Short mmCIF file of C-alpha atoms and ligand atoms in Angstrom, two decimals:
data_model
loop_
_atom_site.label_atom_id
_atom_site.label_comp_id
_atom_site.label_asym_id
_atom_site.label_seq_id
_atom_site.Cartn_x
_atom_site.Cartn_y
_atom_site.Cartn_z
CA MET A 461 14.95 9.62 -9.36
CA ILE A 462 11.80 11.53 -10.23
CA GLU A 463 13.41 14.01 -12.91
CA LYS A 464 10.71 17.70 -12.68
CA ASP A 465 8.74 18.85 -15.49
CA ASN A 466 9.86 22.64 -15.10
CA ARG A 467 6.43 24.17 -16.79
CA ASN A 468 4.38 26.40 -14.91
CA LEU A 469 0.59 25.18 -15.49
CA LYS A 470 -0.98 25.31 -11.81
CA LEU A 471 -1.69 22.11 -11.59
CA VAL A 472 -3.70 19.38 -9.23
CA VAL A 473 -3.45 15.51 -8.86
CA LEU A 474 -6.81 13.50 -8.08
CA LYS A 475 -6.79 10.51 -7.56
CA PHE A 476 -9.59 8.52 -7.24
CA GLY A 477 -9.78 4.87 -5.95
CA GLY A 478 -11.64 1.36 -6.53
CA THR A 479 -15.03 2.20 -4.94
CA SER A 480 -15.01 5.59 -6.20
CA VAL A 481 -14.96 4.16 -9.90
CA ALA A 482 -17.58 1.29 -9.04
CA ASP A 483 -19.90 1.71 -11.71
CA VAL A 484 -21.05 4.47 -14.57
CA PRO A 485 -23.11 6.67 -12.60
CA GLN A 486 -20.29 7.22 -9.83
CA ILE A 487 -18.08 7.36 -12.62
CA LYS A 488 -20.40 10.03 -14.08
CA LYS A 489 -20.45 11.84 -10.20
CA ILE A 490 -16.44 12.21 -10.19
CA ALA A 491 -16.44 14.14 -13.33
CA LEU A 492 -18.83 16.81 -12.14
CA LYS A 493 -15.92 17.01 -9.58
CA ILE A 494 -13.20 17.15 -11.67
CA LYS A 495 -15.48 19.81 -13.61
CA LYS A 496 -15.53 22.33 -10.04
CA GLU A 497 -11.66 21.98 -9.80
CA ILE A 498 -10.93 22.97 -13.71
CA ASN A 499 -13.48 26.23 -12.61
CA LEU A 500 -11.50 27.08 -10.30
CA GLY A 501 -8.85 27.25 -13.33
CA ASN A 502 -6.54 23.56 -12.54
CA LYS A 503 -5.75 21.74 -15.21
CA VAL A 504 -5.76 18.81 -13.60
CA ILE A 505 -4.41 15.14 -14.37
CA VAL A 506 -6.72 12.49 -13.39
CA VAL A 507 -5.33 9.02 -11.84
CA VAL A 508 -7.77 6.34 -11.60
CA SER A 509 -7.84 2.74 -9.85
CA ALA A 510 -9.84 -0.35 -10.94
CA MET A 511 -13.28 -0.80 -10.11
CA ALA A 512 -13.85 -2.03 -7.11
CA GLY A 513 -13.10 -5.99 -7.41
CA VAL A 514 -12.23 -5.84 -10.69
CA THR A 515 -8.05 -6.81 -9.51
CA ASN A 516 -9.24 -9.71 -7.60
CA ASN A 517 -10.91 -10.99 -10.00
CA LEU A 518 -8.57 -10.84 -12.83
CA ILE A 519 -6.50 -11.64 -10.09
CA ASP A 520 -8.33 -14.92 -9.53
CA LEU A 521 -9.10 -15.69 -13.20
CA VAL A 522 -5.05 -15.69 -13.68
CA LYS A 523 -4.59 -18.00 -10.15
CA SER A 524 -7.11 -20.63 -12.26
CA THR A 525 -5.37 -20.69 -14.93
CA SER A 526 -1.57 -21.38 -13.75
CA GLN A 527 -0.69 -21.01 -9.92
CA THR A 528 2.82 -20.28 -10.77
CA PRO A 529 2.09 -17.75 -13.91
CA LEU A 530 4.54 -15.96 -16.10
CA TYR A 531 4.45 -12.44 -13.84
CA SER A 532 4.99 -10.21 -17.14
CA GLU A 533 1.91 -11.91 -17.87
CA TYR A 534 0.20 -11.60 -15.08
CA ASP A 535 1.19 -7.71 -15.30
CA VAL A 536 -0.78 -7.82 -18.45
CA VAL A 537 -3.83 -9.21 -17.17
CA LEU A 538 -4.02 -7.09 -14.03
CA SER A 539 -3.75 -3.46 -15.44
CA THR A 540 -6.53 -3.88 -18.03
CA GLY A 541 -9.04 -2.76 -14.89
CA GLU A 542 -7.15 1.17 -14.84
CA GLN A 543 -7.53 0.47 -18.41
CA VAL A 544 -11.50 0.73 -18.48
CA THR A 545 -12.00 3.21 -15.88
CA SER A 546 -9.41 5.68 -17.57
CA ALA A 547 -11.56 5.77 -20.85
CA LEU A 548 -14.71 5.52 -19.59
CA LEU A 549 -14.55 8.83 -17.33
CA ALA A 550 -12.56 10.40 -20.50
CA ILE A 551 -15.69 9.76 -22.14
CA ALA A 552 -17.93 10.73 -19.20
CA LEU A 553 -15.71 13.81 -19.67
CA ASP A 554 -16.15 14.87 -23.29
CA ASN A 555 -20.51 14.07 -22.23
CA LEU A 556 -20.01 17.52 -20.19
CA ASN A 557 -17.84 19.37 -23.15
CA ILE A 558 -15.02 19.08 -20.72
CA LYS A 559 -11.36 18.54 -22.74
CA ALA A 560 -9.49 14.91 -22.25
CA ARG A 561 -7.86 12.11 -23.06
CA SER A 562 -6.64 8.89 -21.48
CA TRP A 563 -3.17 7.89 -21.19
CA LEU A 564 -2.36 3.83 -20.19
CA GLY A 565 0.70 3.57 -17.94
CA TRP A 566 3.14 2.80 -21.34
CA GLN A 567 1.82 5.33 -23.34
CA VAL A 568 3.02 8.11 -20.82
CA PRO A 569 5.25 6.72 -20.67
CA ILE A 570 5.58 5.54 -16.75
CA ILE A 571 8.96 3.31 -16.91
CA SER A 572 9.64 1.04 -14.05
CA ASP A 573 12.15 -1.41 -13.27
CA LYS A 574 10.83 -4.79 -14.18
CA SER A 575 10.24 -6.63 -10.94
CA HIS A 576 6.80 -7.52 -12.25
CA GLY A 577 3.85 -7.34 -9.91
CA LYS A 578 4.95 -4.94 -7.51
CA ALA A 579 7.60 -2.41 -10.02
CA ILE A 580 9.35 0.56 -9.03
CA ILE A 581 8.66 3.55 -11.16
CA GLU A 582 12.19 4.99 -12.22
CA GLU A 583 11.39 7.68 -14.65
CA ILE A 584 8.09 9.46 -15.75
CA LYS A 585 8.08 11.35 -18.79
CA THR A 586 5.89 14.89 -18.68
CA GLU A 587 6.24 16.22 -22.31
CA GLN A 588 3.37 14.50 -24.04
CA ILE A 589 1.34 15.58 -21.05
CA SER A 590 2.40 18.84 -20.40
CA LYS A 591 1.99 19.61 -24.19
CA PHE A 592 -1.54 18.88 -24.04
CA LEU A 593 -2.85 20.19 -20.97
CA GLU A 594 -1.29 23.55 -22.90
CA LYS A 595 -4.81 23.55 -24.44
CA ASN A 596 -6.84 20.96 -22.70
CA ASP A 597 -8.04 20.37 -19.55
CA VAL A 598 -7.87 17.24 -18.16
CA ALA A 599 -5.13 14.84 -18.68
CA ILE A 600 -6.23 10.62 -17.45
CA ILE A 601 -4.22 7.99 -16.43
CA SER A 602 -4.26 4.79 -15.61
CA GLY A 603 -3.06 3.93 -12.40
CA PHE A 604 -0.95 0.90 -10.78
CA GLN A 605 1.24 0.66 -14.40
CA GLY A 606 3.78 1.15 -16.13
CA VAL A 607 6.69 0.11 -18.64
CA SER A 608 9.50 -1.49 -18.12
CA GLN A 609 13.13 -0.94 -21.10
CA GLU A 610 12.61 -4.19 -22.03
CA ASN A 611 8.96 -2.84 -22.69
CA ARG A 612 6.86 -4.72 -20.91
CA ILE A 613 3.84 -3.28 -19.06
CA THR A 614 4.55 -3.64 -14.51
CA THR A 615 2.24 -3.14 -12.19
CA LEU A 616 3.38 -1.58 -9.30
CA GLY A 617 1.77 -3.82 -6.25
CA ARG A 618 -1.86 -4.25 -4.92
CA GLY A 619 -2.30 -0.03 -3.91
CA GLY A 620 -0.40 0.84 -6.20
CA SER A 621 -2.54 4.06 -7.98
CA ASP A 622 -1.61 5.74 -4.47
CA THR A 623 1.90 5.59 -5.68
CA SER A 624 1.12 6.22 -9.51
CA ALA A 625 -0.76 9.04 -8.22
CA VAL A 626 2.03 10.53 -5.78
CA ALA A 627 4.69 10.33 -8.30
CA ILE A 628 2.58 12.30 -10.82
CA SER A 629 2.32 14.84 -8.20
CA ALA A 630 6.12 14.88 -8.13
CA ALA A 631 7.10 14.86 -11.15
CA PHE A 632 4.78 17.28 -13.32
CA SER A 633 5.10 19.74 -9.88
CA ALA A 634 1.72 19.62 -8.50
CA GLU A 635 0.18 22.16 -6.04
CA ARG A 636 -1.50 18.94 -4.23
CA CYS A 637 -2.29 15.36 -5.22
CA ASP A 638 -6.17 14.74 -3.33
CA ILE A 639 -6.56 10.88 -2.56
CA TYR A 640 -10.31 10.02 -2.53
CA THR A 641 -11.29 7.13 -1.10
CA ASP A 642 -14.21 5.91 0.63
CA VAL A 643 -13.56 6.83 3.96
CA ASP A 644 -13.30 10.37 4.75
CA GLY A 645 -9.88 10.55 5.87
CA VAL A 646 -6.99 8.85 8.04
CA TYR A 647 -8.32 7.54 10.87
CA THR A 648 -6.67 6.08 14.34
CA THR A 649 -7.01 2.58 12.75
CA ASP A 650 -9.48 0.97 10.43
CA PRO A 651 -12.49 2.30 11.17
CA ARG A 652 -14.58 -0.27 9.04
CA ILE A 653 -13.80 -2.46 11.64
CA VAL A 654 -13.46 -0.13 14.98
CA LYS A 655 -16.76 1.86 15.39
CA SER A 656 -14.73 3.93 17.79
CA ALA A 657 -11.87 5.43 15.57
CA LYS A 658 -10.89 8.58 15.27
CA LYS A 659 -10.79 10.81 12.39
CA LEU A 660 -7.21 12.69 11.89
CA ASP A 661 -7.31 16.56 10.34
CA ILE A 662 -3.63 15.93 10.19
CA ILE A 663 -0.36 13.38 10.30
CA THR A 664 3.54 13.80 9.61
CA TYR A 665 4.78 11.84 6.71
CA GLU A 666 6.29 9.80 9.77
CA GLU A 667 3.56 8.29 11.37
CA MET A 668 1.48 7.98 8.73
CA LEU A 669 4.31 5.77 6.95
CA GLU A 670 4.90 3.64 10.14
CA LEU A 671 0.67 2.80 9.53
CA ALA A 672 0.81 2.20 6.06
CA SER A 673 3.83 0.15 6.38
CA GLN A 674 1.70 -1.88 9.02
CA GLY A 675 -0.57 -2.09 7.03
CA ALA A 676 -3.21 0.42 7.19
CA LYS A 677 -3.98 0.53 3.32
CA VAL A 678 -5.53 3.98 3.04
CA LEU A 679 -2.18 5.11 1.58
CA GLN A 680 0.19 2.09 0.20
CA THR A 681 3.07 3.10 2.22
CA ARG A 682 5.39 3.61 -1.31
CA SER A 683 2.85 6.67 -2.23
CA VAL A 684 3.82 7.89 1.25
CA ALA A 685 7.63 7.50 1.01
CA LEU A 686 7.49 9.30 -2.23
CA ALA A 687 5.18 11.82 -0.54
CA MET A 688 7.73 13.28 1.44
CA LYS A 689 10.74 12.56 -0.57
CA TYR A 690 9.49 14.94 -3.06
CA ASP A 691 7.55 17.30 -0.66
CA VAL A 692 3.64 16.13 -2.35
CA LYS A 693 1.67 18.03 -0.58
CA LEU A 694 -0.62 14.68 0.02
CA ARG A 695 -4.66 14.83 1.49
CA VAL A 696 -6.98 11.83 1.68
CA LEU A 697 -10.90 12.28 0.90
CA SER A 698 -13.80 11.21 0.55
CA SER A 699 -15.11 10.70 -2.64
CA PHE A 700 -18.78 10.79 -1.04
CA GLU A 701 -19.50 13.94 0.65
CA GLU A 702 -17.86 16.58 0.93
CA LEU A 703 -15.39 17.05 4.16
CA PRO A 704 -11.65 18.20 4.89
CA GLY A 705 -10.11 14.84 5.04
CA THR A 706 -6.42 14.73 6.36
CA SER A 707 -4.05 16.31 4.92
CA ILE A 708 0.03 14.72 5.24
CA ILE A 709 2.11 17.09 6.64
CA LYS A 710 5.78 17.45 7.71
CA GLU A 711 5.70 17.85 11.09
CA GLY A 712 3.61 19.90 13.18
CA LYS A 713 2.69 20.78 16.09
CA ASN A 714 2.71 17.44 17.36
CA MET A 715 5.94 16.25 16.52
CA GLU A 716 6.91 15.51 19.77
CA LYS A 717 4.20 14.13 21.03
CA SER A 718 4.51 11.36 23.22
CA GLU A 719 1.68 9.45 22.19
CA ILE A 720 -0.02 6.32 19.91
CA SER A 721 -0.76 7.37 16.29
CA GLY A 722 -2.87 4.65 15.80
CA ILE A 723 -3.16 1.27 15.27
CA ALA A 724 -3.01 -1.11 12.30
CA HIS A 725 -3.36 -4.88 10.75
CA SER A 726 -2.30 -6.90 7.75
CA LEU A 727 -4.45 -9.51 6.73
CA ASN A 728 -1.84 -10.70 3.83
CA GLU A 729 0.80 -12.56 6.36
CA ALA A 730 2.02 -16.58 5.92
CA LYS A 731 4.55 -17.58 8.77
CA VAL A 732 6.97 -20.00 8.26
CA THR A 733 8.58 -22.29 10.58
CA LEU A 734 11.48 -24.61 9.63
CA SER A 735 11.79 -27.22 11.92
CA GLY A 736 15.08 -29.07 12.77
CA VAL A 737 17.51 -26.38 11.31
CA PRO A 738 20.85 -27.65 11.80
CA ASP A 739 22.78 -24.89 14.08
CA GLN A 740 25.18 -24.16 12.16
CA PRO A 741 26.63 -20.14 11.09
CA GLY A 742 25.42 -18.89 7.75
CA GLN A 743 21.97 -20.89 7.63
CA ALA A 744 19.45 -18.15 8.41
CA ALA A 745 21.91 -15.93 5.88
CA ASP A 746 20.86 -18.77 2.97
CA ILE A 747 17.44 -18.70 3.73
CA PHE A 748 17.09 -15.48 4.39
CA GLY A 749 19.19 -14.42 1.36
CA ALA A 750 17.15 -16.53 -1.24
CA LEU A 751 14.34 -15.16 -0.11
CA ALA A 752 15.47 -11.37 -0.91
CA LYS A 753 16.81 -13.10 -4.23
CA HIS A 754 13.82 -13.93 -5.62
CA SER A 755 12.16 -9.90 -3.82
CA ILE A 756 10.28 -11.67 -0.84
CA ASN A 757 9.60 -9.49 2.51
CA VAL A 758 10.85 -11.15 5.14
CA ASP A 759 8.64 -9.53 8.35
CA MET A 760 8.72 -11.15 11.80
CA ILE A 761 11.40 -13.38 12.41
CA VAL A 762 12.34 -15.83 15.90
CA GLN A 763 14.34 -18.07 16.13
CA SER A 764 14.88 -20.20 19.17
CA SER A 765 17.77 -21.33 21.22
CA SER A 766 19.17 -24.91 20.45
CA ILE A 767 19.37 -27.21 23.29
CA ASN A 768 23.23 -28.45 22.75
CA TYR A 769 23.87 -26.37 19.45
CA GLU A 770 21.78 -28.98 17.54
CA ALA A 771 18.84 -28.12 15.76
CA THR A 772 16.54 -24.82 16.47
CA ASP A 773 13.29 -23.62 14.69
CA ILE A 774 12.70 -20.97 12.41
CA THR A 775 9.60 -19.19 12.49
CA PHE A 776 9.24 -15.84 9.79
CA THR A 777 6.44 -14.01 8.32
CA ILE A 778 6.77 -13.52 4.56
CA PRO A 779 3.10 -11.80 2.57
CA GLU A 780 0.55 -14.29 1.96
CA THR A 781 0.65 -13.58 -1.52
CA ASP A 782 4.31 -14.66 -2.10
CA LEU A 783 3.55 -17.97 0.08
CA ILE A 784 3.43 -20.58 -2.84
CA ARG A 785 6.82 -18.86 -4.30
CA GLY A 786 8.43 -18.97 -1.02
CA GLU A 787 8.00 -22.36 -0.28
CA SER A 788 9.42 -23.19 -3.00
CA ILE A 789 11.93 -21.39 -3.60
CA ILE A 790 13.09 -22.76 0.34
CA LYS A 791 12.60 -26.65 -1.19
CA LYS A 792 14.60 -25.71 -3.16
CA ILE A 793 17.73 -25.57 -0.46
CA GLN A 794 16.16 -28.06 1.92
CA LYS A 795 19.33 -30.19 1.33
CA LYS A 796 21.32 -27.77 1.87
CA ILE A 797 20.43 -25.78 4.81
CA GLY A 798 19.61 -29.75 6.59
CA PHE A 799 15.88 -28.66 7.92
CA LYS A 800 13.78 -31.46 8.85
CA LYS A 801 9.96 -29.70 8.19
CA PHE A 802 8.34 -26.77 6.18
CA ILE A 803 5.27 -25.46 8.26
CA THR A 804 3.09 -23.11 7.49
CA ASP A 805 0.02 -21.28 9.10
CA THR A 806 -2.16 -18.72 7.46
CA ASN A 807 -4.25 -18.19 9.39
CA VAL A 808 -2.82 -15.19 11.08
CA VAL A 809 -2.84 -11.31 11.19
CA LYS A 810 -0.61 -9.00 12.45
CA ILE A 811 -1.46 -6.26 14.38
CA SER A 812 0.76 -3.09 15.60
CA VAL A 813 0.93 -0.15 17.68
CA VAL A 814 2.19 3.02 16.56
CA GLY A 815 3.69 6.51 17.64
CA ASN A 816 6.06 8.36 18.80
CA ALA A 817 5.04 7.29 22.78
CA MET A 818 7.70 4.06 22.24
CA ARG A 819 10.08 5.81 22.56
CA THR A 820 10.14 7.38 25.58
CA GLN A 821 7.79 5.60 27.17
CA SER A 822 8.28 2.10 28.55
CA GLY A 823 5.37 1.01 29.17
CA ILE A 824 3.78 0.63 25.91
CA ALA A 825 4.56 -3.13 25.36
CA LYS A 826 2.90 -3.69 28.97
CA THR A 827 -0.09 -2.62 27.71
CA MET A 828 -0.26 -4.15 24.98
CA PHE A 829 0.29 -7.69 26.15
CA GLU A 830 -1.64 -7.72 29.16
CA THR A 831 -5.17 -5.95 27.40
CA LEU A 832 -4.21 -9.29 25.18
CA ALA A 833 -4.01 -11.24 27.89
CA ASN A 834 -6.82 -10.18 29.60
CA ASN A 835 -8.83 -11.14 26.26
CA GLN A 836 -7.07 -14.36 26.15
CA ILE A 837 -5.43 -13.18 22.69
CA ASN A 838 -2.94 -15.79 22.17
CA ILE A 839 0.79 -14.10 20.56
CA HIS A 840 2.62 -16.31 18.27
CA VAL A 841 5.42 -13.97 17.26
CA ILE A 842 6.38 -10.32 18.34
CA SER A 843 8.41 -7.71 17.16
CA THR A 844 9.71 -4.27 17.96
CA SER A 845 10.80 -1.46 16.07
CA GLU A 846 11.88 2.46 17.39
CA ILE A 847 8.12 2.99 16.87
CA LYS A 848 5.78 0.52 16.67
CA ILE A 849 5.32 -3.25 18.06
CA SER A 850 3.77 -5.64 16.44
CA VAL A 851 2.54 -9.11 17.63
CA LEU A 852 1.00 -11.62 15.28
CA ILE A 853 -2.31 -13.51 16.79
CA SER A 854 -4.77 -15.95 15.06
CA SER A 855 -6.94 -14.07 12.26
CA ASP A 856 -9.99 -15.41 14.59
CA TYR A 857 -9.06 -12.19 17.26
CA TYR A 858 -7.67 -9.30 15.46
CA GLU A 859 -11.42 -7.44 15.34
CA LEU A 860 -11.73 -7.75 19.03
CA ALA A 861 -7.77 -7.40 19.40
CA MET A 862 -8.04 -4.56 17.14
CA ARG A 863 -10.89 -3.10 19.17
CA SER A 864 -9.34 -3.30 22.55
CA LEU A 865 -5.96 -2.30 22.14
CA HIS A 866 -7.81 1.18 20.24
CA THR A 867 -9.64 1.36 24.00
CA ALA A 868 -7.07 0.58 25.89
CA PHE A 869 -4.97 3.21 24.57
CA GLY A 870 -7.32 6.03 24.99
CA LEU A 871 -7.86 6.16 21.07
CA ASP A 872 -11.85 5.86 21.13
CA VAL A 873 -13.60 9.14 20.57
P1 ADP B 1268 -9.19 2.58 -2.42
O1 ADP B 1268 -9.89 1.96 -3.39
O2 ADP B 1268 -9.98 4.21 -2.88
O3 ADP B 1268 -7.67 3.11 -2.69
P2 ADP B 1268 -8.47 1.15 -0.26
O4 ADP B 1268 -10.24 0.07 0.11
O5 ADP B 1268 -7.18 1.29 -0.61
O6 ADP B 1268 -9.66 2.39 -0.96
O7 ADP B 1268 -8.12 1.99 1.02
C1 ADP B 1268 -9.46 2.23 1.80
C2 ADP B 1268 -9.77 1.15 3.02
O8 ADP B 1268 -8.52 1.74 3.88
C3 ADP B 1268 -11.07 1.88 3.72
O9 ADP B 1268 -12.43 1.90 3.45
C4 ADP B 1268 -10.56 1.58 5.25
O10 ADP B 1268 -11.31 0.34 5.69
C5 ADP B 1268 -9.27 1.52 5.54
N1 ADP B 1268 -8.58 2.00 6.16
C6 ADP B 1268 -7.18 0.87 6.64
N2 ADP B 1268 -6.59 1.85 7.51
C7 ADP B 1268 -7.30 3.12 8.15
C8 ADP B 1268 -6.71 4.34 8.27
N3 ADP B 1268 -6.10 4.34 9.85
N4 ADP B 1268 -7.79 5.06 7.82
C9 ADP B 1268 -8.82 5.27 7.11
N5 ADP B 1268 -8.64 3.98 6.40
C10 ADP B 1268 -8.67 3.03 6.76
N1 LIG B 1269 -6.56 -1.36 -8.57
C1 LIG B 1269 -5.21 -2.52 -7.81
C2 LIG B 1269 -5.34 -2.52 -6.87
O1 LIG B 1269 -6.80 -3.01 -6.50
C3 LIG B 1269 -4.64 -0.51 -7.13
C4 LIG B 1269 -5.07 0.19 -6.70
O2 LIG B 1269 -6.43 0.11 -6.35
O3 LIG B 1269 -4.50 1.02 -6.61
O4 LIG B 1269 -4.45 -3.36 -5.69
MG1 MG B 1270 -6.47 1.69 -1.77
#
């Protein structure tokens, strides 16, 4: 639960992603953008990501030290990326005579639980920054990080600066939260893969939530859920061009429209098959219970029906980034479960068609499967929900799949 600060500052939150702070010239540019906001009479809280590529490099450093690192220390390493950009931006703003200072997550503090690598924000103390902003113009907060009750640094999961920005907007009752990134808004699908993707002027929280949760990384899923919960006015905008962007709204003219809102893909998938699982009650509960206990999210699941109720195969997907941990957890219970083989495939991508149309139109699955078949693309696993259909396919074909589905559902500009 995030408590709202009740002071009456006219305050906006601006978040700048990795490419927006990729180098010093870029940081100087966003300092000028922030200056414009101050000239409009606003107090500004800026949330920054690490420079593009830095978090990946830090992960490589950790992984080359150990494949099974202490996650508390992993977070200490990862949080350094955002420390650099927040201070560089403060220096750039000082050069423009703007009164600003940087805050690390623990200094605010942004208090989170202790699930390192994917921590959940529990509380944001607004006191210090509100006081600072009464006399100064800009508070810069390092995104992606918090501090646990145990006084350890935590990180919020990849793309977590979006969640920092929205949580901070809620805590400070900001007038709006602008997410500046390297595309000029939310599109019907990733515009870097499908050139004919259409930019959306508005999208509902619900649709955005579903697109993000299926892999559209333009916003971290949790940031959309938080914005919905706390009524944060959220926009996605380009750091590089002055364009109107996309507003994420509660409901719109399109609320009841029966349409496909977009196509998402997720590369961070690993397919796991446990073969020869003795067909007895309680097996699925043991397997998925063990993974849940270690906060590993299982997504798609299929179980083959056994002949004579002897043995089955269970196939499921987990994030590829959790595969090493997942394998060691499952192998520890191999004797108890009695399965024969643990087989993995990381050369897979999940493609999802998302939209309200699923609720009312029966032909969506048919169109999806026919389109993939016409392109000779084999489907490994299928899963459906009220507003999405997902398929797991070989990663060799994901761009072709996305382009052909985008065309098949009439989304091309
Ligand atoms: P940042 O570093 O600013 O947080 P991200 O790389 O996390 O930026 O998110 C922006 C990227 O999201 C875009 O460059 C684009 O490739 C990708 N993306 C995926 N799906 C979509 C979509 N539906 N609309 C816009 N961008 C998308
Ligand atoms: N730097 C972190 C990442 O690359 C957080 C973020 O950019 O939102 O995942
Ligand atoms: Mg991001």
